[in-house]
Coordinates of C-alpha atoms and ligand atoms in Angstrom, one line a residue:
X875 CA -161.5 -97.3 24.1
X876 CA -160.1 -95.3 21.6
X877 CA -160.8 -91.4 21.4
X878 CA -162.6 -91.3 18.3
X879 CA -165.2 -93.9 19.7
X880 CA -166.1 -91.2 22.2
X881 CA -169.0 -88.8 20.5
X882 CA -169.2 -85.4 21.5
X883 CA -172.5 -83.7 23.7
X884 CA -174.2 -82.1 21.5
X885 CA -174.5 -78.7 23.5
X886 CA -177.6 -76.6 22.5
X887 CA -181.4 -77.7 22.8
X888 CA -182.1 -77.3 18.9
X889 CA -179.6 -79.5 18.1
X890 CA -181.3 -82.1 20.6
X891 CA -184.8 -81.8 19.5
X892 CA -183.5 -82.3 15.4
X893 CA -181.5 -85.2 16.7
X894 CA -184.9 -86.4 18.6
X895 CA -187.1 -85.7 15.5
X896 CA -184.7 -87.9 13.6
X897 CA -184.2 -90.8 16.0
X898 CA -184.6 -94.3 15.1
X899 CA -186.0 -96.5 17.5
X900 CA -185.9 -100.1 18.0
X901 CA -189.4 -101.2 18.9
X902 CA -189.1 -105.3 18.8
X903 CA -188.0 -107.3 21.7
X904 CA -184.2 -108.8 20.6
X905 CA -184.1 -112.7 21.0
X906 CA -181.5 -115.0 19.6
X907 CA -179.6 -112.2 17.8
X908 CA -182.8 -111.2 16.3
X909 CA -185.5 -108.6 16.3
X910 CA -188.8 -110.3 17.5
X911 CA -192.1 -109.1 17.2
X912 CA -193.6 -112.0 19.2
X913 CA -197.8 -112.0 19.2
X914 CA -198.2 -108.9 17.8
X915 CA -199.6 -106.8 20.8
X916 CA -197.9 -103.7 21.4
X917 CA -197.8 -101.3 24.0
X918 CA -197.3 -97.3 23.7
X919 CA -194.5 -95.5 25.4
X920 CA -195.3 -92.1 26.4
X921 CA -193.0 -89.5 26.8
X922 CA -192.5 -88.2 30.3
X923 CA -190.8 -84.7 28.5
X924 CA -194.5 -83.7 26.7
X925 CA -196.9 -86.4 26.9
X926 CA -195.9 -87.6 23.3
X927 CA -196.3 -91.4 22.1
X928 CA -192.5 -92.0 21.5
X929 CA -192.9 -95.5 19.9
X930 CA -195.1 -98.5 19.8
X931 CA -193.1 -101.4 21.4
X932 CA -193.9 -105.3 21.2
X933 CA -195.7 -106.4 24.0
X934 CA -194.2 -109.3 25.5
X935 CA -195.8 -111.7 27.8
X936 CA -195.6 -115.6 28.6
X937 CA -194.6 -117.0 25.0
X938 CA -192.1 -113.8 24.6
X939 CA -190.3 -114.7 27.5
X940 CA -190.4 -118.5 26.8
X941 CA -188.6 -117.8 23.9
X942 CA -186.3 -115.9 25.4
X943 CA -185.4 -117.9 28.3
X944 CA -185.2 -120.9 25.4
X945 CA -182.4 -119.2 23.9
X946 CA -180.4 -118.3 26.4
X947 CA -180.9 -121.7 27.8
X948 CA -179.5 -123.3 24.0
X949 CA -176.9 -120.5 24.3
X950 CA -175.9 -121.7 28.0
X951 CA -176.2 -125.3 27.5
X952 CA -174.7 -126.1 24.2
X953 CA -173.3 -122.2 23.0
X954 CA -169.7 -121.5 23.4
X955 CA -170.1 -118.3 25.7
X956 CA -169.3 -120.1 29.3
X957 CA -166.8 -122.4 27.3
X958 CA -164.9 -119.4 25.7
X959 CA -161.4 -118.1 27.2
X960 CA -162.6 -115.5 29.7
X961 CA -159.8 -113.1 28.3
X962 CA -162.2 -113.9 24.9
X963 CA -165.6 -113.1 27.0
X964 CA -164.1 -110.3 28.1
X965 CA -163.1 -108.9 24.7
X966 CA -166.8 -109.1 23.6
X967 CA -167.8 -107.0 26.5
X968 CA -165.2 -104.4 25.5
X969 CA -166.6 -104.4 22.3
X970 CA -170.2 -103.6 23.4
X971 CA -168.3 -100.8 25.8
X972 CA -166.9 -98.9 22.8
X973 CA -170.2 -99.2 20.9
X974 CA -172.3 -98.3 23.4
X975 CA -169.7 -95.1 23.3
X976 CA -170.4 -94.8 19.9
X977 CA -174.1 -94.9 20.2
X978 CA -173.4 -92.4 23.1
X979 CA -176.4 -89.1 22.4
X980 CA -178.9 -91.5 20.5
X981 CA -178.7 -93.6 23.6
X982 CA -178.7 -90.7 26.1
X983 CA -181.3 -89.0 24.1
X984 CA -183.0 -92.3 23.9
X985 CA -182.9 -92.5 28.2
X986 CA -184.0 -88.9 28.3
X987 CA -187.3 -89.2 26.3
X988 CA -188.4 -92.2 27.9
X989 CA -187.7 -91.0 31.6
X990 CA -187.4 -87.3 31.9
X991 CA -184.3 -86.8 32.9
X992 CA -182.2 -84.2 31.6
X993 CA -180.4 -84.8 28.7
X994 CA -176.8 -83.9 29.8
X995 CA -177.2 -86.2 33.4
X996 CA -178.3 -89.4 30.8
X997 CA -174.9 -88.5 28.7
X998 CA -172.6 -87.5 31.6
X999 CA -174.1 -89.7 34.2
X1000 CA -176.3 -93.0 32.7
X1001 CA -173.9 -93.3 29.6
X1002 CA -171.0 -92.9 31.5
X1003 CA -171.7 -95.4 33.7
X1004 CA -172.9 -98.0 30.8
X1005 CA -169.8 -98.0 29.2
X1006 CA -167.7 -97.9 32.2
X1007 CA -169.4 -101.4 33.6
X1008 CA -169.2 -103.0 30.3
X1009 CA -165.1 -101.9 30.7
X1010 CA -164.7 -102.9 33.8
X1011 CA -166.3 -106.6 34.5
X1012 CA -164.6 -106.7 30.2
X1013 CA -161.2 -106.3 32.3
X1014 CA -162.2 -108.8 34.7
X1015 CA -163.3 -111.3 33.3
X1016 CA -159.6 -113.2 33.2
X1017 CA -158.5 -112.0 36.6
X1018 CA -160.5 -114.2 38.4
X1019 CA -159.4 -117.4 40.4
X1020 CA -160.4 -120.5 42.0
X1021 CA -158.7 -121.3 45.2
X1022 CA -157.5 -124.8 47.0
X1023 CA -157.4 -124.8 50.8
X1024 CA -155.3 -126.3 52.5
X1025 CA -156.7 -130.0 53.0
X1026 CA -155.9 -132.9 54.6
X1027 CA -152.5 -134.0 53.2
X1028 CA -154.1 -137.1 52.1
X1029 CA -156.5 -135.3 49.8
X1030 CA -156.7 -132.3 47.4
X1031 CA -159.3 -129.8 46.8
X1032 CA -160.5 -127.0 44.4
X1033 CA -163.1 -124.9 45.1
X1034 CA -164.4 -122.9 41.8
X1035 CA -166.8 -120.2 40.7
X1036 CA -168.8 -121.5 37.7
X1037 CA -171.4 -119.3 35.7
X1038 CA -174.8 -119.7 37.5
X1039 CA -176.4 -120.5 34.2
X1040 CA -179.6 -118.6 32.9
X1041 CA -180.0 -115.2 34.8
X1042 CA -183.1 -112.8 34.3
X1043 CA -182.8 -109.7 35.1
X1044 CA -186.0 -107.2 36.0
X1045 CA -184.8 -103.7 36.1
X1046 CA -186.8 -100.4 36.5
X1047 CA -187.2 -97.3 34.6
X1048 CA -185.3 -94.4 36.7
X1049 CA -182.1 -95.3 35.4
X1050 CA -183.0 -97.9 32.7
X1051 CA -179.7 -98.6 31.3
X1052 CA -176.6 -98.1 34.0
X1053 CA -178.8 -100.5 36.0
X1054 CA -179.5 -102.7 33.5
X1055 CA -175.8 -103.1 32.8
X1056 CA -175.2 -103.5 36.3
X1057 CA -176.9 -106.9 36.0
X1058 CA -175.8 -108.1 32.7
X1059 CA -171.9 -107.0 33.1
X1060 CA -170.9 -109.0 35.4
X1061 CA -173.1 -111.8 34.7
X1062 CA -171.9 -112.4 31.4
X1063 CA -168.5 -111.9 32.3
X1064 CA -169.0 -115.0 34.4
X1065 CA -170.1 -116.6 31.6
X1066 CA -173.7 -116.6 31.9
X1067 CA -176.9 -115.9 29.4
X1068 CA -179.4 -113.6 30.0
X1069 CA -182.7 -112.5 29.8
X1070 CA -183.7 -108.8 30.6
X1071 CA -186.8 -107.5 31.0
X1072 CA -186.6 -103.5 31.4
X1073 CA -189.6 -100.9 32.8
X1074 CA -192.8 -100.9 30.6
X1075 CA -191.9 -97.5 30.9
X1076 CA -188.4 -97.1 29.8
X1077 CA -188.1 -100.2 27.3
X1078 CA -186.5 -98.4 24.9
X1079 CA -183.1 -98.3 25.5
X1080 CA -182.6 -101.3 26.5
X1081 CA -184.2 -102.9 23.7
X1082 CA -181.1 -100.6 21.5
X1083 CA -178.5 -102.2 24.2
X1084 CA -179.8 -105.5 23.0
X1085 CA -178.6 -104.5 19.6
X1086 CA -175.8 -103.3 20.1
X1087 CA -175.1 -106.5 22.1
X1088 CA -175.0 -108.9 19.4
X1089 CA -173.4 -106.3 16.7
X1090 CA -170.1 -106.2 19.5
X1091 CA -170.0 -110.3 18.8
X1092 CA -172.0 -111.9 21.4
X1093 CA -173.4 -115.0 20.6
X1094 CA -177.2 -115.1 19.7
X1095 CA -178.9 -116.0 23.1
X1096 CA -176.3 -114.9 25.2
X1097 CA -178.2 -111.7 25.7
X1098 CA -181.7 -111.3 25.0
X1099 CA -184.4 -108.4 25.9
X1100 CA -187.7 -108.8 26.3
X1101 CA -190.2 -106.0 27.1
X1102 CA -193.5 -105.9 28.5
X1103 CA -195.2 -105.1 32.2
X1104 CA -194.1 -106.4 35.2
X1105 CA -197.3 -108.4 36.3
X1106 CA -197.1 -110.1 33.1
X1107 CA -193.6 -110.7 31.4
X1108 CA -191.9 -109.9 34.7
X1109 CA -194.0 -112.7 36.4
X1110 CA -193.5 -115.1 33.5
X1111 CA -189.9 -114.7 33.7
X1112 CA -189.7 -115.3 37.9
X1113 CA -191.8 -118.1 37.4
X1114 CA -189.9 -119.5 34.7
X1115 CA -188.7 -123.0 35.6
X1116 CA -185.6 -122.8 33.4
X1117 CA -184.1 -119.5 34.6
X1118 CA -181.5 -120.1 37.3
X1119 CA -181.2 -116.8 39.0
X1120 CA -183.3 -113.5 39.4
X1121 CA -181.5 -110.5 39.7
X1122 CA -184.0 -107.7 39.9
X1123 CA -184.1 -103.5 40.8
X1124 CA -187.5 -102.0 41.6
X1125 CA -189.7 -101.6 44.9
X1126 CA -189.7 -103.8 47.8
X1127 CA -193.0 -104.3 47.1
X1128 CA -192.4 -106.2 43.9
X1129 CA -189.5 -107.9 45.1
X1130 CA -191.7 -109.7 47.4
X1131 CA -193.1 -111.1 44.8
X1132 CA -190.3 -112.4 43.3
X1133 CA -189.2 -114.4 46.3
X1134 CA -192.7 -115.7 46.0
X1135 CA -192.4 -116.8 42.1
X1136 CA -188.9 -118.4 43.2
X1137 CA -190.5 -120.2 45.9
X1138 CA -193.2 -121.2 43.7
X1139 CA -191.4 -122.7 41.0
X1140 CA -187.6 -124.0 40.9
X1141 CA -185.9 -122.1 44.0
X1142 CA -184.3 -119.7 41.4
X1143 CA -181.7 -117.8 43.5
X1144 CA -183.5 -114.2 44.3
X1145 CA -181.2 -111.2 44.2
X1146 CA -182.8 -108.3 45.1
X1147 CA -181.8 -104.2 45.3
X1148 CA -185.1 -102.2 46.3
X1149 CA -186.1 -99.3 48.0
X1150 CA -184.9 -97.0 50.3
X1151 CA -185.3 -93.9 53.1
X1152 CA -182.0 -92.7 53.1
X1153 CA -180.9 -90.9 56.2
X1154 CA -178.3 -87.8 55.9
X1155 CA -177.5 -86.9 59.6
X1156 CA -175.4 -83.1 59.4
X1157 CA -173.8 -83.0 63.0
X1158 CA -172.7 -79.1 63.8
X1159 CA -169.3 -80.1 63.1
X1160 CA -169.9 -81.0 60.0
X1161 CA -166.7 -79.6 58.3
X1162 CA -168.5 -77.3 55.9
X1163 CA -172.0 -76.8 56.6
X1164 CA -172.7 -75.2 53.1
X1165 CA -170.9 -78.1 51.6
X1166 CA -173.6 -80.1 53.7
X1167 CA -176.7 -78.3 52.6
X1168 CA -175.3 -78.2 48.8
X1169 CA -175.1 -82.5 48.9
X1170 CA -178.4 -82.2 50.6
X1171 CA -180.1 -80.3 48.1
X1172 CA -177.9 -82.3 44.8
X1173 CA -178.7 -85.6 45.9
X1174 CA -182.5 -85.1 46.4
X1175 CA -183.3 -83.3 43.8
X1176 CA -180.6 -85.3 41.2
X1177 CA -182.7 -87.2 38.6
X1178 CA -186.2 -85.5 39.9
X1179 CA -185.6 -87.6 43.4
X1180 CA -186.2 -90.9 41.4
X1181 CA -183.4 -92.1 43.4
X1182 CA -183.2 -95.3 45.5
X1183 CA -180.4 -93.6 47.5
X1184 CA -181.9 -90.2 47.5
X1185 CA -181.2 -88.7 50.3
X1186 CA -184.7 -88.2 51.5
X1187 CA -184.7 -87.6 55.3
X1188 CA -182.5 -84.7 56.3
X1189 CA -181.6 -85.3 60.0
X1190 CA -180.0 -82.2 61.0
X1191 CA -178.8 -80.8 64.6
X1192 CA -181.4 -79.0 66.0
X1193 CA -178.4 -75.9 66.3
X1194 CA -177.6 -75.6 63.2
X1195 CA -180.9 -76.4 62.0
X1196 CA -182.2 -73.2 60.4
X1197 CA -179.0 -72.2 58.7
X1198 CA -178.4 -75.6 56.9
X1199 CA -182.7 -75.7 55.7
X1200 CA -182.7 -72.1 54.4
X1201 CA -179.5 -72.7 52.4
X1202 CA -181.3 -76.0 51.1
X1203 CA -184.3 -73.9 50.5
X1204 CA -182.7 -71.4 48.7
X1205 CA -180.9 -73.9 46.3
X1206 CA -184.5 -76.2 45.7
X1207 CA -185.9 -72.7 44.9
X1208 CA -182.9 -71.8 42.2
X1209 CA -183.2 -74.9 40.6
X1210 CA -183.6 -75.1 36.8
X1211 CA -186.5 -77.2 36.4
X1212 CA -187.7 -77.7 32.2
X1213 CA -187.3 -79.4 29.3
X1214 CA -184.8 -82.2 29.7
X1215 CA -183.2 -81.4 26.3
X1216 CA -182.2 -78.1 27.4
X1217 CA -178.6 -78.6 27.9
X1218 CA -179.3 -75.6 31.1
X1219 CA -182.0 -77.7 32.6
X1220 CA -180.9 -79.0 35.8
X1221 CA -184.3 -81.3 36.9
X1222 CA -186.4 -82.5 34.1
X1223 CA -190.1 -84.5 34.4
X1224 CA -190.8 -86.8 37.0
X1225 CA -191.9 -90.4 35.2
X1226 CA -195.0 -89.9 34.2
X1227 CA -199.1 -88.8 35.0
X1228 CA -199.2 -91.9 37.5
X1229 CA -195.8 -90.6 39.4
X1230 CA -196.3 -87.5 39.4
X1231 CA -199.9 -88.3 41.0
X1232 CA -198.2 -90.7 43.8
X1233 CA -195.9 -87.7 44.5
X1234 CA -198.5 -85.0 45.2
X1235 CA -200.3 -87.1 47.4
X1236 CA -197.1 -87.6 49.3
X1237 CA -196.9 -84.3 49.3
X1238 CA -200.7 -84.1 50.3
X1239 CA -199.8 -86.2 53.6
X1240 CA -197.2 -84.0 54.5
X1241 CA -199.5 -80.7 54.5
X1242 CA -202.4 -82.4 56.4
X1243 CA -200.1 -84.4 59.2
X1244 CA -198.7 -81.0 59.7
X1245 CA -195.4 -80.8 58.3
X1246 CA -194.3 -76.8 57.2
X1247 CA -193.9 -76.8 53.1
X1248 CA -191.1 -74.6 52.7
X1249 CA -191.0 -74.2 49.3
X1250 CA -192.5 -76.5 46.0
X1251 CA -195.3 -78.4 46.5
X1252 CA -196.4 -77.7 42.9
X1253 CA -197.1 -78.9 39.5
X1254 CA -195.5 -76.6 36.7
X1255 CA -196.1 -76.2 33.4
X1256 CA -193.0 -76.3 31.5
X1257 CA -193.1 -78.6 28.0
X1258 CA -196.8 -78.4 27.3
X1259 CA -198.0 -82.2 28.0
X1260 CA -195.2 -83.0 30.1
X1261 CA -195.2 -84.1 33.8
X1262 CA -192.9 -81.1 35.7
X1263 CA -192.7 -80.9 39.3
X1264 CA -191.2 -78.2 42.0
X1265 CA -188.4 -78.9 44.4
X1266 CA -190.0 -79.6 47.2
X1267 CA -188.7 -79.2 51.2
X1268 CA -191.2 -80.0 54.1
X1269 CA -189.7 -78.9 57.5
X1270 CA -190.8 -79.9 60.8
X1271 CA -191.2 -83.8 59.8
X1272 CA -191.8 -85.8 63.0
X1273 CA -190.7 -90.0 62.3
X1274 CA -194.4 -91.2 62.5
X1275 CA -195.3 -88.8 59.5
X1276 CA -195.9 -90.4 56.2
X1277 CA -193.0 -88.3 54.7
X1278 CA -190.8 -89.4 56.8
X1279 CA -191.9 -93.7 56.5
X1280 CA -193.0 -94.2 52.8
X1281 CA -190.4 -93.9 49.6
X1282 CA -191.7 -90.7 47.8
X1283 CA -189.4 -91.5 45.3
X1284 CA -190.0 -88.1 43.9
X1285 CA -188.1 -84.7 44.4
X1286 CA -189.3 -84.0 48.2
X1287 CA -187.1 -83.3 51.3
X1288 CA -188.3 -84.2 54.4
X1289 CA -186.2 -82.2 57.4
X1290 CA -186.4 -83.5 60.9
X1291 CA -183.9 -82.0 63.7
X1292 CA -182.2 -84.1 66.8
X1293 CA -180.9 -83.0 70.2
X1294 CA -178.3 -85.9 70.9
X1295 CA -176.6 -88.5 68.9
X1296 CA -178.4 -91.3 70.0
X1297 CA -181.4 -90.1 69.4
X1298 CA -180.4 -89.4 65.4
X1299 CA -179.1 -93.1 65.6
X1300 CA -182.9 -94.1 66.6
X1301 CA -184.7 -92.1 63.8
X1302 CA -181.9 -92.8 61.0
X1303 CA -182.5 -96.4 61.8
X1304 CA -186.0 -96.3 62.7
X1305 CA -187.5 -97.4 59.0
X1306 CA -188.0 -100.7 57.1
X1307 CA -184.9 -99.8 54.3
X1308 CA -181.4 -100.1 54.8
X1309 CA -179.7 -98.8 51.5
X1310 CA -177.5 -95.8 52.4
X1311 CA -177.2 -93.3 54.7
X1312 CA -174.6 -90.3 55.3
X1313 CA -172.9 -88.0 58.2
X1314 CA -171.3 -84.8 58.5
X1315 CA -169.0 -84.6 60.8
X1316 CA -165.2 -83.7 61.3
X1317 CA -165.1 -85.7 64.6
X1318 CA -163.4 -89.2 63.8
X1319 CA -164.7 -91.3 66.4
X1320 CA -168.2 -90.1 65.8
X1321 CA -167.5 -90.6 62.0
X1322 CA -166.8 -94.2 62.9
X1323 CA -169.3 -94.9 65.7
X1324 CA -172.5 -93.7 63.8
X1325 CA -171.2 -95.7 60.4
X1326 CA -171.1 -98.8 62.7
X1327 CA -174.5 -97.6 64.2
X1328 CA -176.3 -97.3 60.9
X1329 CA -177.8 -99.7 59.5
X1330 CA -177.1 -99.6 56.1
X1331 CA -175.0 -100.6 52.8
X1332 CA -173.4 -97.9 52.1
X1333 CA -172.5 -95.0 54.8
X1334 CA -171.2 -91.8 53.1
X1335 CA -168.9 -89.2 55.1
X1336 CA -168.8 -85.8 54.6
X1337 CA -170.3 -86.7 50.8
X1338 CA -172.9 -87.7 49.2
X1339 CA -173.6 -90.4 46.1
X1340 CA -170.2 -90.9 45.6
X1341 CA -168.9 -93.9 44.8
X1342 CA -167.1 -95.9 41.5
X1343 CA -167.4 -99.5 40.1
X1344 CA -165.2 -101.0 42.7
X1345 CA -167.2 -101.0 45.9
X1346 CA -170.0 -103.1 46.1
X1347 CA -174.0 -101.3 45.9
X1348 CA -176.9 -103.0 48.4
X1349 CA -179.0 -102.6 51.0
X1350 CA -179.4 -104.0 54.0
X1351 CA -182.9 -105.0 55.7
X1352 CA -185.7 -104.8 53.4
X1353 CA -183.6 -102.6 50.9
X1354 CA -182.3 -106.2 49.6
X1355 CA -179.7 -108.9 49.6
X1356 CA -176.8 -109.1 47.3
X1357 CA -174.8 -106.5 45.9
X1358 CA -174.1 -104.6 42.5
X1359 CA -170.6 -103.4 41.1
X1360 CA -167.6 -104.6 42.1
X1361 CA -166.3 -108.0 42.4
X1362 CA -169.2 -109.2 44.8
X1363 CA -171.8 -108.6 42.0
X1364 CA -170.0 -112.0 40.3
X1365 CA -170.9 -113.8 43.6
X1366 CA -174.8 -113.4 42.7
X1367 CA -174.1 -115.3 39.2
X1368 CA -171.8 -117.8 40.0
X1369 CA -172.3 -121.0 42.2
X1370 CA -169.3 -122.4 44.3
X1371 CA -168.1 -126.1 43.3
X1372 CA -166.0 -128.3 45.8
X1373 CA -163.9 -131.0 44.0
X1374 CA -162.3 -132.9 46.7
X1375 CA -159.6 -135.6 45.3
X1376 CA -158.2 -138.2 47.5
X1377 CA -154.7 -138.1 46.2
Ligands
NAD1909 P1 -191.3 -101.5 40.3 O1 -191.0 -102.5 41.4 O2 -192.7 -101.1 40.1 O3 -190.9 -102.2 38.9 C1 -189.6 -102.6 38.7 C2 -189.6 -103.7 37.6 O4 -190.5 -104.8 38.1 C3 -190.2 -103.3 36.3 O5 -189.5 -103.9 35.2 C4 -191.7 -103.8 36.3 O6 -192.2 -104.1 35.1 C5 -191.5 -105.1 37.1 N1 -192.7 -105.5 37.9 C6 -193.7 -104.7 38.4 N2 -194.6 -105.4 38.9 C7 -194.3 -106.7 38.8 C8 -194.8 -108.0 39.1 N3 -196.0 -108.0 39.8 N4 -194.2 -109.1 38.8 C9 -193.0 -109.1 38.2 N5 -192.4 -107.9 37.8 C10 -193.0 -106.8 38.1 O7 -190.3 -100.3 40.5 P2 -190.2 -99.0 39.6 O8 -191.3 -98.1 39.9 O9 -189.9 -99.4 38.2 O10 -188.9 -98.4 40.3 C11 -188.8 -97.7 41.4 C12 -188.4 -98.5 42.6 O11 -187.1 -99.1 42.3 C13 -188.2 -97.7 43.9 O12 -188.7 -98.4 44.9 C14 -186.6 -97.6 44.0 O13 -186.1 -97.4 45.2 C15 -186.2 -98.9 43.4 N6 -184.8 -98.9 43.0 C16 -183.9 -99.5 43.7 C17 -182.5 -99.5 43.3 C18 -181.5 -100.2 44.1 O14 -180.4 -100.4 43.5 N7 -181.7 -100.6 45.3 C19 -182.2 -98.7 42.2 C20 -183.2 -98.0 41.5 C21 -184.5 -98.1 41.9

């Protein structure tokens, strides 16, 4: 990347909303290096920030995705994107890194309207992270090798990673981009084509990647997007016979279903990254307990709790109980919650009427099993129109409560306390999901027995949401299979060859 690639945050909400006012946004689903408008049926997207139709968007379904899946078969099959010099494949993913960099606030501001989130976390965080995944499986893609065993004298072998072929990816709308490019990134640099289908609710900047994705030099077909709803263009694209793997983000719910479309039509391999009920266990020698209580607070309410890692079951030491909640407390009650073009705001609107809904009757569970609301609990008026809830902290959660079993997937805290370390073991693992989970501790044999006692795909110590492209993303049990990032994501799009040789 070169500096003057990198824009500059704009820093003040006027200069957002003029930028806003003025934005140009792509509204056709991108196929073969070309804007399609497909049958014609269109779908509104609503702004999450005011209530606002942002854009009309074509409405994809069966014959969209047919298309779609057509090209990047032609683009697979006969195109010279798996045939190219990975060192070339990886140029072109470069490319889309810088312009993506380029594109940096229109695509940030872009990502903010559609979801909510505050503008500066969609630069700083979702951009950020877009570009950096396009860089980094870019510089990958000619470092990778086959290897040759050690055989028989009388024989040779290889074994080799080829491109999987046609991948589709299904992504969801709470960070609509950086997990889009999680997909995409490394299956392209393995040579694949793809097919993405984004959130009905957030298809808009991922219909701009695809853009920006054939003006960095990618053939036509290699990438193509698609939008439209799950049960319709996210089906057709499961069930599609030609696809040859599934790499999809959203609830466990719906990734049941994929494994069902896969079953149903060619065996497409499945990869899935779903929900999660993350457990953060703060011991009472946790090193820093405000340090504790700050993580627990940031990672909870960080992008309005639409987090699959959130950190949404606080399991904390029944002695240092009370001081760790009322710190938490104190910070969900001084956080900035508004407009998420306000460079100041530090929580913007959850995803919608239809979220915000599911929340409060989470929240509705919690007050009628019992549970003590600390502080939140309600909707606020903040951008006339627009879907603004309080931090919320619920005390006194027991593990058969609702708020302690069910993704909120919304900005509540659930607090439960333990006695003894087995016990925290139990509840921490006593859930369907297996994404992440955290301890605080400064004892190094605990650290290391509860990370080997949890199970989940990521265990964080004495942090929280930490992390960079180079270790692998996934849950365990019904959080998933597979993982994201890293040099493991290129196992999901790749299949393993044997050629054995008798010499
Ligand atoms: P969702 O499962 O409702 O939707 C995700 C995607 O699937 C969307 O593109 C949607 O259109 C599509 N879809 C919905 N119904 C479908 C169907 N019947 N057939 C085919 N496709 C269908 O999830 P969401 O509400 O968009 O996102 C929230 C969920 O995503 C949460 O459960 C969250 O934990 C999970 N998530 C997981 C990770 C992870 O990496 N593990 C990351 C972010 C979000």
């Amino acid at each position: 990347m070169t500096a003057d690639h990198e824009e500059r945050r704009l820093d003040d909400r006027a200069a957002w909303v003029r930028r806003a006012e003025g934005l140009a946004l792509a509204t056709q689903h991108r196929v073969a290096g070309k804007d399609e408008a497909g049958s014609g049926a269109a779908f509104p997207v609503v702004s999450p920030r005011d209530g606002r139709v942002l854009a009309t968007v074509a409405d994809g379904g069966a014959a969209e995705i047919d298309l779609a899946v057509g090209a990047a078969r032609t683009a697979f099959d006969a195109g010279p994107w798996p045939r190219l010099a990975p060192a070339e494949r990886g140029r072109a993913l470069l490319r889309l890194a810088d312009l993506v960099e380029e594109h940096r606030n229109d695509l940030a501001l872009t990502v903010s309207l559609e979801n909510g989130k505050p503008v500066t976390e969609s630069y700083g965080v979702e951009l950020r992270a877009v570009a950096q995944t396009f860089r980094w499986y870019g510089q990958l893609a000619d470092k990778l090798h086959d290897t040759a065993p050690h055989t028989d004298p009388g024989a040779f072998a290889l074994v080799s990673r080829e491109p999987a072929g046609v991948v589709g990816a299904v992504v969801p709308w709470n960070f609509p981009l950086s997990l889009a490019a999680w997909k995409v990134a490394p299956a392209l640099a393995a040579g694949c084509a793809c097919v993405l289908k984004p959130s009905e609710l957030t298809p808009l900047s991922a219909l701009a990647l695809g853009r920006l994705a054939d003006e960095a030099g990618l053939p036509a077909g290699v990438l193509n997007v698609v939008a439209g709803d799950g049960p319709t263009a996210g089906r057709a694209l499961g069930s599609h016979p030609d696809v040859d793997v599934l790499a999809f983000t959203g609830s466990t719910a719906v990734g049941r279903h994929f494994l069902r479309y896969a079953a149903d039509s060619n065996l497409k391999r499945v990869w899935l990254e779903l929900g999660g009920k993350s457990p953060n266990l703060v011991l009472p020698d946790a090193p820093d307990l405000e340090a504790a209580a700050s993580a627990a607070a940031a990672g909870i309410f960080f992008n309005q709790g639409e987090m699959c890692t959130a950190p949404s079951r606080l399991l904390v030491h029944a002695s240092v109980a009370d001081q760790v909640v009322e710190s938490v407390v104190a910070r969900a009650r001084a956080l900035r919650v508004g407009d998420p073009l306000d460079p100041a705001t530090e929580m913007g609107a959850v995803a919608g009427e239809a979220r915000l809904a599911t929340v409060l009757g989470h929240i509705a569970s919690g007050r009628a099993a019992g549970a003590r609301l600390r502080t939140g609990g309600e909707r606020l008026a903040r951008v006339p129109g627009g879907t603004y809830l309080e931090p919320t902290v619920f005390d006194r959660v027991t593990p058969d409560m609702r708020l302690s079993r069910e993704e909120i997937f919304g900005p509540v805290l659930s607090v439960l306390t333990f006695e003894t370390l087995d016990e925290a073991v139990r509840v921490a693992n006593d859930t369907e999901y297996g994404l992440a989970a955290a301890v605080w501790s400064s004892d190094l044999t605990t650290v290391h027995r509860l990370s080997r006692a949890l199970r989940a795909g990521t265990v964080w110590v004495n942090c929280y949401e930490e992390g960079d492209l180079t270790v692998p993303f996934g849950g365990y049990k019904q959080s998933g299979n597979g993982r994201d990032k890293s040099v493991h994501a290129l196992e999901k799009y790749t299949e393993l060859k044997t050629t054995w040789i008798r010499l």
